[in-house]
């Protein structure tokens, strides 16, 4: 991995200098744009005042979304594992019922 460089990101009307390896620059900039959008969305709602509070609300919303997506992925992975088990059981039963077909 390369030595970190400083990247300037713009979030809610402020610039932040962040050390970041060159190969991660695009991801950092994308994350900063996403965070900036979420913070602007919260601020424009007018219910939360102050950059710190807006940042906390944005962090909570982003974390909630992340955890919800992880939970859905875990459920989908469990369902997929169960489908694979069912298919393997069916294959095992089919092979045990017709052992001569394997050596045909």
PDB file of N, CA and C in Angstrom:
ATOM      1  N   UNK A   1       0.848  -1.174   0.000  1.00  0.00           N
ATOM      2  CA  UNK A   1       0.000   0.000   0.000  1.00  0.00           C
ATOM      3  C   UNK A   1       0.894   1.237   0.000  1.00  0.00           C
ATOM      4  N   UNK A   2       0.420   2.290  -0.643  1.00  0.00           N
ATOM      5  CA  UNK A   2       1.194   3.521  -0.787  1.00  0.00           C
ATOM      6  C   UNK A   2       1.116   4.385   0.460  1.00  0.00           C
ATOM      7  N   UNK A   3       2.015   5.359   0.527  1.00  0.00           N
ATOM      8  CA  UNK A   3       1.999   6.328   1.614  1.00  0.00           C
ATOM      9  C   UNK A   3       0.751   7.200   1.479  1.00  0.00           C
ATOM     10  N   UNK A   4       0.135   7.570   2.597  1.00  0.00           N
ATOM     11  CA  UNK A   4      -1.053   8.417   2.524  1.00  0.00           C
ATOM     12  C   UNK A   4      -0.729   9.815   1.980  1.00  0.00           C
ATOM     13  N   UNK A   5      -1.655  10.331   1.222  1.00  0.00           N
ATOM     14  CA  UNK A   5      -1.619  11.719   0.757  1.00  0.00           C
ATOM     15  C   UNK A   5      -2.774  12.446   1.420  1.00  0.00           C
ATOM     16  N   UNK A   6      -2.710  13.751   1.404  1.00  0.00           N
ATOM     17  CA  UNK A   6      -3.804  14.535   1.968  1.00  0.00           C
ATOM     18  C   UNK A   6      -4.834  14.809   0.881  1.00  0.00           C
ATOM     19  N   UNK A   7      -6.077  14.556   1.224  1.00  0.00           N
ATOM     20  CA  UNK A   7      -7.197  14.805   0.321  1.00  0.00           C
ATOM     21  C   UNK A   7      -8.097  15.822   1.008  1.00  0.00           C
ATOM     22  N   UNK A   8      -8.528  16.819   0.275  1.00  0.00           N
ATOM     23  CA  UNK A   8      -9.447  17.816   0.815  1.00  0.00           C
ATOM     24  C   UNK A   8     -10.859  17.445   0.365  1.00  0.00           C
ATOM     25  N   UNK A   9     -11.755  17.279   1.348  1.00  0.00           N
ATOM     26  CA  UNK A   9     -13.151  17.002   1.032  1.00  0.00           C
ATOM     27  C   UNK A   9     -13.997  18.148   1.578  1.00  0.00           C
ATOM     28  N   UNK A  10     -15.097  18.397   0.913  1.00  0.00           N
ATOM     29  CA  UNK A  10     -15.986  19.503   1.251  1.00  0.00           C
ATOM     30  C   UNK A  10     -17.281  18.907   1.805  1.00  0.00           C
ATOM     31  N   UNK A  11     -17.552  19.171   3.097  1.00  0.00           N
ATOM     32  CA  UNK A  11     -18.755  18.638   3.737  1.00  0.00           C
ATOM     33  C   UNK A  11     -19.462  19.770   4.463  1.00  0.00           C
ATOM     34  N   UNK A  12     -20.689  19.998   4.069  1.00  0.00           N
ATOM     35  CA  UNK A  12     -21.554  21.010   4.685  1.00  0.00           C
ATOM     36  C   UNK A  12     -20.825  22.348   4.837  1.00  0.00           C
ATOM     37  N   UNK A  13     -20.329  22.848   3.717  1.00  0.00           N
ATOM     38  CA  UNK A  13     -19.709  24.171   3.622  1.00  0.00           C
ATOM     39  C   UNK A  13     -18.375  24.304   4.350  1.00  0.00           C
ATOM     40  N   UNK A  14     -17.741  23.183   4.681  1.00  0.00           N
ATOM     41  CA  UNK A  14     -16.422  23.224   5.314  1.00  0.00           C
ATOM     42  C   UNK A  14     -15.492  22.270   4.581  1.00  0.00           C
ATOM     43  N   UNK A  15     -14.211  22.633   4.559  1.00  0.00           N
ATOM     44  CA  UNK A  15     -13.197  21.777   3.968  1.00  0.00           C
ATOM     45  C   UNK A  15     -12.491  21.006   5.073  1.00  0.00           C
ATOM     46  N   UNK A  16     -12.236  19.732   4.788  1.00  0.00           N
ATOM     47  CA  UNK A  16     -11.530  18.862   5.729  1.00  0.00           C
ATOM     48  C   UNK A  16     -10.364  18.207   4.995  1.00  0.00           C
ATOM     49  N   UNK A  17      -9.167  18.308   5.573  1.00  0.00           N
ATOM     50  CA  UNK A  17      -7.983  17.659   5.014  1.00  0.00           C
ATOM     51  C   UNK A  17      -7.845  16.302   5.690  1.00  0.00           C
ATOM     52  N   UNK A  18      -7.832  15.249   4.886  1.00  0.00           N
ATOM     53  CA  UNK A  18      -7.805  13.894   5.421  1.00  0.00           C
ATOM     54  C   UNK A  18      -6.674  13.116   4.765  1.00  0.00           C
ATOM     55  N   UNK A  19      -5.885  12.426   5.579  1.00  0.00           N
ATOM     56  CA  UNK A  19      -4.843  11.555   5.041  1.00  0.00           C
ATOM     57  C   UNK A  19      -5.495  10.311   4.461  1.00  0.00           C
ATOM     58  N   UNK A  20      -5.048   9.961   3.262  1.00  0.00           N
ATOM     59  CA  UNK A  20      -5.676   8.847   2.573  1.00  0.00           C
ATOM     60  C   UNK A  20      -4.704   8.274   1.556  1.00  0.00           C
ATOM     61  N   UNK A  21      -4.537   6.947   1.507  1.00  0.00           N
ATOM     62  CA  UNK A  21      -3.695   6.367   0.455  1.00  0.00           C
ATOM     63  C   UNK A  21      -4.286   6.692  -0.917  1.00  0.00           C
ATOM     64  N   UNK A  22      -3.447   6.908  -1.911  1.00  0.00           N
ATOM     65  CA  UNK A  22      -3.935   7.279  -3.247  1.00  0.00           C
ATOM     66  C   UNK A  22      -4.981   6.315  -3.801  1.00  0.00           C
ATOM     67  N   UNK A  23      -4.814   5.026  -3.542  1.00  0.00           N
ATOM     68  CA  UNK A  23      -5.756   4.048  -4.102  1.00  0.00           C
ATOM     69  C   UNK A  23      -7.127   4.096  -3.424  1.00  0.00           C
ATOM     70  N   UNK A  24      -7.249   4.809  -2.315  1.00  0.00           N
ATOM     71  CA  UNK A  24      -8.525   4.949  -1.615  1.00  0.00           C
ATOM     72  C   UNK A  24      -9.170   6.321  -1.821  1.00  0.00           C
ATOM     73  N   UNK A  25      -8.515   7.180  -2.576  1.00  0.00           N
ATOM     74  CA  UNK A  25      -8.992   8.551  -2.769  1.00  0.00           C
ATOM     75  C   UNK A  25     -10.419   8.604  -3.328  1.00  0.00           C
ATOM     76  N   UNK A  26     -10.689   7.841  -4.360  1.00  0.00           N
ATOM     77  CA  UNK A  26     -12.026   7.876  -4.975  1.00  0.00           C
ATOM     78  C   UNK A  26     -13.093   7.439  -3.969  1.00  0.00           C
ATOM     79  N   UNK A  27     -12.795   6.413  -3.164  1.00  0.00           N
ATOM     80  CA  UNK A  27     -13.763   5.960  -2.154  1.00  0.00           C
ATOM     81  C   UNK A  27     -14.007   7.029  -1.095  1.00  0.00           C
ATOM     82  N   UNK A  28     -12.930   7.684  -0.664  1.00  0.00           N
ATOM     83  CA  UNK A  28     -13.063   8.756   0.321  1.00  0.00           C
ATOM     84  C   UNK A  28     -13.907   9.899  -0.228  1.00  0.00           C
ATOM     85  N   UNK A  29     -13.626  10.302  -1.450  1.00  0.00           N
ATOM     86  CA  UNK A  29     -14.386  11.403  -2.054  1.00  0.00           C
ATOM     87  C   UNK A  29     -15.853  11.028  -2.229  1.00  0.00           C
ATOM     88  N   UNK A  30     -16.109   9.792  -2.597  1.00  0.00           N
ATOM     89  CA  UNK A  30     -17.485   9.325  -2.738  1.00  0.00           C
ATOM     90  C   UNK A  30     -18.198   9.325  -1.385  1.00  0.00           C
ATOM     91  N   UNK A  31     -17.512   8.855  -0.350  1.00  0.00           N
ATOM     92  CA  UNK A  31     -18.095   8.848   0.995  1.00  0.00           C
ATOM     93  C   UNK A  31     -18.379  10.273   1.467  1.00  0.00           C
ATOM     94  N   UNK A  32     -17.461  11.186   1.185  1.00  0.00           N
ATOM     95  CA  UNK A  32     -17.651  12.582   1.590  1.00  0.00           C
ATOM     96  C   UNK A  32     -18.851  13.195   0.873  1.00  0.00           C
ATOM     97  N   UNK A  33     -19.003  12.901  -0.415  1.00  0.00           N
ATOM     98  CA  UNK A  33     -20.169  13.415  -1.158  1.00  0.00           C
ATOM     99  C   UNK A  33     -21.463  12.854  -0.584  1.00  0.00           C
ATOM    100  N   UNK A  34     -21.446  11.579  -0.257  1.00  0.00           N
ATOM    101  CA  UNK A  34     -22.635  10.938   0.313  1.00  0.00           C
ATOM    102  C   UNK A  34     -22.996  11.576   1.656  1.00  0.00           C
ATOM    103  N   UNK A  35     -21.986  11.728   2.520  1.00  0.00           N
ATOM    104  CA  UNK A  35     -22.213  12.348   3.832  1.00  0.00           C
ATOM    105  C   UNK A  35     -22.701  13.781   3.678  1.00  0.00           C
ATOM    106  N   UNK A  36     -22.088  14.527   2.779  1.00  0.00           N
ATOM    107  CA  UNK A  36     -22.505  15.910   2.538  1.00  0.00           C
ATOM    108  C   UNK A  36     -23.977  15.952   2.114  1.00  0.00           C
ATOM    109  N   UNK A  37     -24.359  15.048   1.230  1.00  0.00           N
ATOM    110  CA  UNK A  37     -25.755  14.999   0.780  1.00  0.00           C
ATOM    111  C   UNK A  37     -26.709  14.690   1.912  1.00  0.00           C
ATOM    112  N   UNK A  38     -26.344  13.713   2.745  1.00  0.00           N
ATOM    113  CA  UNK A  38     -27.202  13.354   3.885  1.00  0.00           C
ATOM    114  C   UNK A  38     -27.321  14.518   4.868  1.00  0.00           C
ATOM    115  N   UNK A  39     -26.197  15.188   5.136  1.00  0.00           N
ATOM    116  CA  UNK A  39     -26.228  16.305   6.080  1.00  0.00           C
ATOM    117  C   UNK A  39     -27.050  17.462   5.532  1.00  0.00           C
ATOM    118  N   UNK A  40     -26.940  17.740   4.250  1.00  0.00           N
ATOM    119  CA  UNK A  40     -27.734  18.810   3.642  1.00  0.00           C
ATOM    120  C   UNK A  40     -29.220  18.471   3.675  1.00  0.00           C
ATOM    121  N   UNK A  41     -29.516  17.210   3.449  1.00  0.00           N
ATOM    122  CA  UNK A  41     -30.902  16.745   3.489  1.00  0.00           C
ATOM    123  C   UNK A  41     -31.500  16.971   4.884  1.00  0.00           C
ATOM    124  N   UNK A  42     -30.739  16.628   5.913  1.00  0.00           N
ATOM    125  CA  UNK A  42     -31.207  16.805   7.298  1.00  0.00           C
ATOM    126  C   UNK A  42     -31.330  18.283   7.633  1.00  0.00           C
ATOM    127  N   UNK A  43     -30.324  19.063   7.242  1.00  0.00           N
ATOM    128  CA  UNK A  43     -30.350  20.500   7.539  1.00  0.00           C
ATOM    129  C   UNK A  43     -31.521  21.181   6.833  1.00  0.00           C
ATOM    130  N   UNK A  44     -31.803  20.779   5.598  1.00  0.00           N
ATOM    131  CA  UNK A  44     -32.884  21.421   4.849  1.00  0.00           C
ATOM    132  C   UNK A  44     -34.257  21.065   5.412  1.00  0.00           C
ATOM    133  N   UNK A  45     -34.329  19.960   6.177  1.00  0.00           N
ATOM    134  CA  UNK A  45     -35.586  19.596   6.827  1.00  0.00           C
ATOM    135  C   UNK A  45     -35.981  20.582   7.905  1.00  0.00           C
ATOM    136  N   UNK A  46     -35.007  21.339   8.405  1.00  0.00           N
ATOM    137  CA  UNK A  46     -35.276  22.404   9.362  1.00  0.00           C
ATOM    138  C   UNK A  46     -35.526  21.968  10.787  1.00  0.00           C
ATOM    139  N   UNK A  47     -35.525  20.665  11.066  1.00  0.00           N
ATOM    140  CA  UNK A  47     -35.823  20.209  12.421  1.00  0.00           C
ATOM    141  C   UNK A  47     -34.572  20.109  13.290  1.00  0.00           C
ATOM    142  N   UNK A  48     -33.404  20.049  12.648  1.00  0.00           N
ATOM    143  CA  UNK A  48     -32.149  19.909  13.386  1.00  0.00           C
ATOM    144  C   UNK A  48     -31.293  21.133  13.097  1.00  0.00           C
ATOM    145  N   UNK A  49     -30.825  21.782  14.154  1.00  0.00           N
ATOM    146  CA  UNK A  49     -30.031  22.995  13.997  1.00  0.00           C
ATOM    147  C   UNK A  49     -28.645  22.759  14.575  1.00  0.00           C
ATOM    148  N   UNK A  50     -27.635  23.250  13.873  1.00  0.00           N
ATOM    149  CA  UNK A  50     -26.256  23.131  14.320  1.00  0.00           C
ATOM    150  C   UNK A  50     -25.547  22.009  13.585  1.00  0.00           C
ATOM    151  N   UNK A  51     -24.352  22.311  13.101  1.00  0.00           N
ATOM    152  CA  UNK A  51     -23.599  21.353  12.290  1.00  0.00           C
ATOM    153  C   UNK A  51     -23.319  20.061  13.055  1.00  0.00           C
ATOM    154  N   UNK A  52     -23.014  20.178  14.335  1.00  0.00           N
ATOM    155  CA  UNK A  52     -22.710  18.972  15.115  1.00  0.00           C
ATOM    156  C   UNK A  52     -23.931  18.064  15.227  1.00  0.00           C
ATOM    157  N   UNK A  53     -25.066  18.645  15.495  1.00  0.00           N
ATOM    158  CA  UNK A  53     -26.297  17.850  15.594  1.00  0.00           C
ATOM    159  C   UNK A  53     -26.677  17.261  14.248  1.00  0.00           C
ATOM    160  N   UNK A  54     -26.503  18.036  13.191  1.00  0.00           N
ATOM    161  CA  UNK A  54     -26.773  17.531  11.839  1.00  0.00           C
ATOM    162  C   UNK A  54     -25.860  16.340  11.544  1.00  0.00           C
ATOM    163  N   UNK A  55     -24.573  16.453  11.923  1.00  0.00           N
ATOM    164  CA  UNK A  55     -23.613  15.370  11.695  1.00  0.00           C
ATOM    165  C   UNK A  55     -24.019  14.112  12.467  1.00  0.00           C
ATOM    166  N   UNK A  56     -24.446  14.273  13.711  1.00  0.00           N
ATOM    167  CA  UNK A  56     -24.856  13.119  14.515  1.00  0.00           C
ATOM    168  C   UNK A  56     -26.092  12.466  13.905  1.00  0.00           C
ATOM    169  N   UNK A  57     -27.059  13.263  13.490  1.00  0.00           N
ATOM    170  CA  UNK A  57     -28.265  12.701  12.879  1.00  0.00           C
ATOM    171  C   UNK A  57     -27.924  11.981  11.574  1.00  0.00           C
ATOM    172  N   UNK A  58     -27.044  12.570  10.779  1.00  0.00           N
ATOM    173  CA  UNK A  58     -26.621  11.918   9.532  1.00  0.00           C
ATOM    174  C   UNK A  58     -25.919  10.599   9.841  1.00  0.00           C
ATOM    175  N   UNK A  59     -25.049  10.605  10.839  1.00  0.00           N
ATOM    176  CA  UNK A  59     -24.343   9.381  11.221  1.00  0.00           C
ATOM    177  C   UNK A  59     -25.329   8.306  11.684  1.00  0.00           C
ATOM    178  N   UNK A  60     -26.322   8.700  12.466  1.00  0.00           N
ATOM    179  CA  UNK A  60     -27.327   7.740  12.918  1.00  0.00           C
ATOM    180  C   UNK A  60     -28.135   7.190  11.755  1.00  0.00           C
ATOM    181  N   UNK A  61     -28.533   8.051  10.828  1.00  0.00           N
ATOM    182  CA  UNK A  61     -29.294   7.589   9.666  1.00  0.00           C
ATOM    183  C   UNK A  61     -28.476   6.641   8.801  1.00  0.00           C
ATOM    184  N   UNK A  62     -27.222   6.993   8.556  1.00  0.00           N
ATOM    185  CA  UNK A  62     -26.354   6.155   7.732  1.00  0.00           C
ATOM    186  C   UNK A  62     -26.110   4.817   8.422  1.00  0.00           C
ATOM    187  N   UNK A  63     -25.877   4.849   9.735  1.00  0.00           N
ATOM    188  CA  UNK A  63     -25.656   3.615  10.484  1.00  0.00           C
ATOM    189  C   UNK A  63     -26.894   2.734  10.471  1.00  0.00           C
ATOM    190  N   UNK A  64     -28.048   3.339  10.631  1.00  0.00           N
ATOM    191  CA  UNK A  64     -29.305   2.588  10.575  1.00  0.00           C
ATOM    192  C   UNK A  64     -29.452   1.909   9.224  1.00  0.00           C
ATOM    193  N   UNK A  65     -29.211   2.650   8.150  1.00  0.00           N
ATOM    194  CA  UNK A  65     -29.307   2.077   6.798  1.00  0.00           C
ATOM    195  C   UNK A  65     -28.329   0.924   6.624  1.00  0.00           C
ATOM    196  N   UNK A  66     -27.101   1.106   7.086  1.00  0.00           N
ATOM    197  CA  UNK A  66     -26.081   0.069   6.963  1.00  0.00           C
ATOM    198  C   UNK A  66     -26.484  -1.192   7.717  1.00  0.00           C
ATOM    199  N   UNK A  67     -26.922  -1.027   8.963  1.00  0.00           N
ATOM    200  CA  UNK A  67     -27.313  -2.188   9.763  1.00  0.00           C
ATOM    201  C   UNK A  67     -28.517  -2.907   9.165  1.00  0.00           C
ATOM    202  N   UNK A  68     -29.460  -2.136   8.633  1.00  0.00           N
ATOM    203  CA  UNK A  68     -30.642  -2.730   8.002  1.00  0.00           C
ATOM    204  C   UNK A  68     -30.229  -3.538   6.762  1.00  0.00           C
ATOM    205  N   UNK A  69     -29.327  -2.995   5.955  1.00  0.00           N
ATOM    206  CA  UNK A  69     -28.850  -3.719   4.770  1.00  0.00           C
ATOM    207  C   UNK A  69     -28.080  -4.967   5.162  1.00  0.00           C
ATOM    208  N   UNK A  70     -27.265  -4.879   6.207  1.00  0.00           N
ATOM    209  CA  UNK A  70     -26.517  -6.053   6.665  1.00  0.00           C
ATOM    210  C   UNK A  70     -27.476  -7.135   7.151  1.00  0.00           C
ATOM    211  N   UNK A  71     -28.519  -6.732   7.855  1.00  0.00           N
ATOM    212  CA  UNK A  71     -29.495  -7.686   8.360  1.00  0.00           C
ATOM    213  C   UNK A  71     -30.204  -8.379   7.192  1.00  0.00           C
ATOM    214  N   UNK A  72     -30.575  -7.615   6.160  1.00  0.00           N
ATOM    215  CA  UNK A  72     -31.212  -8.201   4.982  1.00  0.00           C
ATOM    216  C   UNK A  72     -30.263  -9.160   4.273  1.00  0.00           C
ATOM    217  N   UNK A  73     -28.986  -8.773   4.162  1.00  0.00           N
ATOM    218  CA  UNK A  73     -28.006  -9.652   3.522  1.00  0.00           C
ATOM    219  C   UNK A  73     -27.837 -10.935   4.321  1.00  0.00           C
ATOM    220  N   UNK A  74     -27.796 -10.833   5.652  1.00  0.00           N
ATOM    221  CA  UNK A  74     -27.668 -12.019   6.491  1.00  0.00           C
ATOM    222  C   UNK A  74     -28.876 -12.941   6.303  1.00  0.00           C
ATOM    223  N   UNK A  75     -30.067 -12.353   6.221  1.00  0.00           N
ATOM    224  CA  UNK A  75     -31.273 -13.158   6.009  1.00  0.00           C
ATOM    225  C   UNK A  75     -31.236 -13.828   4.638  1.00  0.00           C
ATOM    226  N   UNK A  76     -30.797 -13.073   3.623  1.00  0.00           N
ATOM    227  CA  UNK A  76     -30.713 -13.644   2.276  1.00  0.00           C
ATOM    228  C   UNK A  76     -29.660 -14.746   2.219  1.00  0.00           C
ATOM    229  N   UNK A  77     -28.539 -14.546   2.906  1.00  0.00           N
ATOM    230  CA  UNK A  77     -27.489 -15.569   2.933  1.00  0.00           C
ATOM    231  C   UNK A  77     -28.002 -16.827   3.618  1.00  0.00           C
ATOM    232  N   UNK A  78     -28.754 -16.664   4.694  1.00  0.00           N
ATOM    233  CA  UNK A  78     -29.336 -17.820   5.387  1.00  0.00           C
ATOM    234  C   UNK A  78     -30.301 -18.571   4.486  1.00  0.00           C
ATOM    235  N   UNK A  79     -31.133 -17.832   3.761  1.00  0.00           N
ATOM    236  CA  UNK A  79     -32.077 -18.462   2.840  1.00  0.00           C
ATOM    237  C   UNK A  79     -31.333 -19.188   1.718  1.00  0.00           C
ATOM    238  N   UNK A  80     -30.271 -18.580   1.230  1.00  0.00           N
ATOM    239  CA  UNK A  80     -29.473 -19.210   0.168  1.00  0.00           C
ATOM    240  C   UNK A  80     -28.812 -20.477   0.681  1.00  0.00           C
ATOM    241  N   UNK A  81     -28.254 -20.422   1.886  1.00  0.00           N
ATOM    242  CA  UNK A  81     -27.642 -21.624   2.482  1.00  0.00           C
ATOM    243  C   UNK A  81     -28.674 -22.747   2.609  1.00  0.00           C
ATOM    244  N   UNK A  82     -29.862 -22.391   3.027  1.00  0.00           N
ATOM    245  CA  UNK A  82     -30.917 -23.402   3.169  1.00  0.00           C
ATOM    246  C   UNK A  82     -31.297 -23.982   1.813  1.00  0.00           C
ATOM    247  N   UNK A  83     -31.369 -23.150   0.780  1.00  0.00           N
ATOM    248  CA  UNK A  83     -31.666 -23.655  -0.566  1.00  0.00           C
ATOM    249  C   UNK A  83     -30.571 -24.598  -1.045  1.00  0.00           C
ATOM    250  N   UNK A  84     -29.324 -24.256  -0.775  1.00  0.00           N
ATOM    251  CA  UNK A  84     -28.204 -25.115  -1.178  1.00  0.00           C
ATOM    252  C   UNK A  84     -28.281 -26.447  -0.443  1.00  0.00           C
ATOM    253  N   UNK A  85     -28.563 -26.412   0.865  1.00  0.00           N
ATOM    254  CA  UNK A  85     -28.698 -27.654   1.634  1.00  0.00           C
ATOM    255  C   UNK A  85     -29.802 -28.538   1.045  1.00  0.00           C
ATOM    256  N   UNK A  86     -30.936 -27.915   0.729  1.00  0.00           N
ATOM    257  CA  UNK A  86     -32.056 -28.661   0.162  1.00  0.00           C
ATOM    258  C   UNK A  86     -31.655 -29.299  -1.166  1.00  0.00           C
ATOM    259  N   UNK A  87     -30.978 -28.527  -2.006  1.00  0.00           N
ATOM    260  CA  UNK A  87     -30.536 -29.074  -3.295  1.00  0.00           C
ATOM    261  C   UNK A  87     -29.534 -30.205  -3.113  1.00  0.00           C
ATOM    262  N   UNK A  88     -28.597 -30.043  -2.179  1.00  0.00           N
ATOM    263  CA  UNK A  88     -27.622 -31.112  -1.915  1.00  0.00           C
ATOM    264  C   UNK A  88     -28.318 -32.368  -1.404  1.00  0.00           C
ATOM    265  N   UNK A  89     -29.305 -32.209  -0.546  1.00  0.00           N
ATOM    266  CA  UNK A  89     -30.073 -33.358  -0.063  1.00  0.00           C
ATOM    267  C   UNK A  89     -30.777 -34.062  -1.223  1.00  0.00           C
ATOM    268  N   UNK A  90     -31.358 -33.278  -2.128  1.00  0.00           N
ATOM    269  CA  UNK A  90     -32.046 -33.860  -3.279  1.00  0.00           C
ATOM    270  C   UNK A  90     -31.064 -34.604  -4.181  1.00  0.00           C
ATOM    271  N   UNK A  91     -29.880 -34.030  -4.375  1.00  0.00           N
ATOM    272  CA  UNK A  91     -28.857 -34.692  -5.193  1.00  0.00           C
ATOM    273  C   UNK A  91     -28.419 -35.984  -4.516  1.00  0.00           C
ATOM    274  N   UNK A  92     -28.164 -35.927  -3.214  1.00  0.00           N
ATOM    275  CA  UNK A  92     -27.766 -37.128  -2.474  1.00  0.00           C
ATOM    276  C   UNK A  92     -28.828 -38.223  -2.584  1.00  0.00           C
ATOM    277  N   UNK A  93     -30.087 -37.852  -2.428  1.00  0.00           N
ATOM    278  CA  UNK A  93     -31.166 -38.844  -2.532  1.00  0.00           C
ATOM    279  C   UNK A  93     -31.240 -39.416  -3.941  1.00  0.00           C
ATOM    280  N   UNK A  94     -31.110 -38.546  -4.941  1.00  0.00           N
ATOM    281  CA  UNK A  94     -31.163 -39.022  -6.328  1.00  0.00           C
ATOM    282  C   UNK A  94     -30.009 -39.964  -6.626  1.00  0.00           C
ATOM    283  N   UNK A  95     -28.834 -39.651  -6.129  1.00  0.00           N
ATOM    284  CA  UNK A  95     -27.670 -40.503  -6.385  1.00  0.00           C
ATOM    285  C   UNK A  95     -27.773 -41.826  -5.634  1.00  0.00           C
ATOM    286  N   UNK A  96     -28.338 -41.797  -4.430  1.00  0.00           N
ATOM    287  CA  UNK A  96     -28.462 -43.037  -3.679  1.00  0.00           C
ATOM    288  C   UNK A  96     -29.546 -43.924  -4.244  1.00  0.00           C
ATOM    289  N   UNK A  97     -30.543 -43.350  -4.927  1.00  0.00           N
ATOM    290  CA  UNK A  97     -31.617 -44.139  -5.550  1.00  0.00           C
ATOM    291  C   UNK A  97     -31.187 -44.764  -6.867  1.00  0.00           C
ATOM    292  N   UNK A  98     -30.200 -44.154  -7.542  1.00  0.00           N
ATOM    293  CA  UNK A  98     -29.775 -44.645  -8.852  1.00  0.00           C
ATOM    294  C   UNK A  98     -28.241 -44.770  -8.915  1.00  0.00           C
ATOM    295  N   UNK A  99     -27.641 -45.608  -8.093  1.00  0.00           N
ATOM    296  CA  UNK A  99     -26.176 -45.692  -8.100  1.00  0.00           C
ATOM    297  C   UNK A  99     -25.608 -46.235  -9.397  1.00  0.00           C
ATOM    298  N   UNK A 100     -26.367 -47.016 -10.147  1.00  0.00           N
ATOM    299  CA  UNK A 100     -25.857 -47.587 -11.406  1.00  0.00           C
ATOM    300  C   UNK A 100     -25.678 -46.522 -12.485  1.00  0.00           C
ATOM    301  N   UNK A 101     -26.462 -45.482 -12.423  1.00  0.00           N
ATOM    302  CA  UNK A 101     -26.366 -44.437 -13.444  1.00  0.00           C
ATOM    303  C   UNK A 101     -25.032 -43.698 -13.382  1.00  0.00           C
ATOM    304  N   UNK A 102     -24.386 -43.657 -12.241  1.00  0.00           N
ATOM    305  CA  UNK A 102     -23.090 -42.989 -12.114  1.00  0.00           C
ATOM    306  C   UNK A 102     -21.999 -43.749 -12.860  1.00  0.00           C
ATOM    307  N   UNK A 103     -22.092 -45.060 -12.887  1.00  0.00           N
ATOM    308  CA  UNK A 103     -21.013 -45.879 -13.476  1.00  0.00           C
ATOM    309  C   UNK A 103     -21.393 -46.340 -14.874  1.00  0.00           C
ATOM    310  N   UNK A 104     -22.509 -45.884 -15.369  1.00  0.00           N
ATOM    311  CA  UNK A 104     -23.118 -46.214 -16.595  1.00  0.00           C
ATOM    312  C   UNK A 104     -22.454 -46.901 -17.610  1.00  0.00           C
TER     313      UNK A 104
END
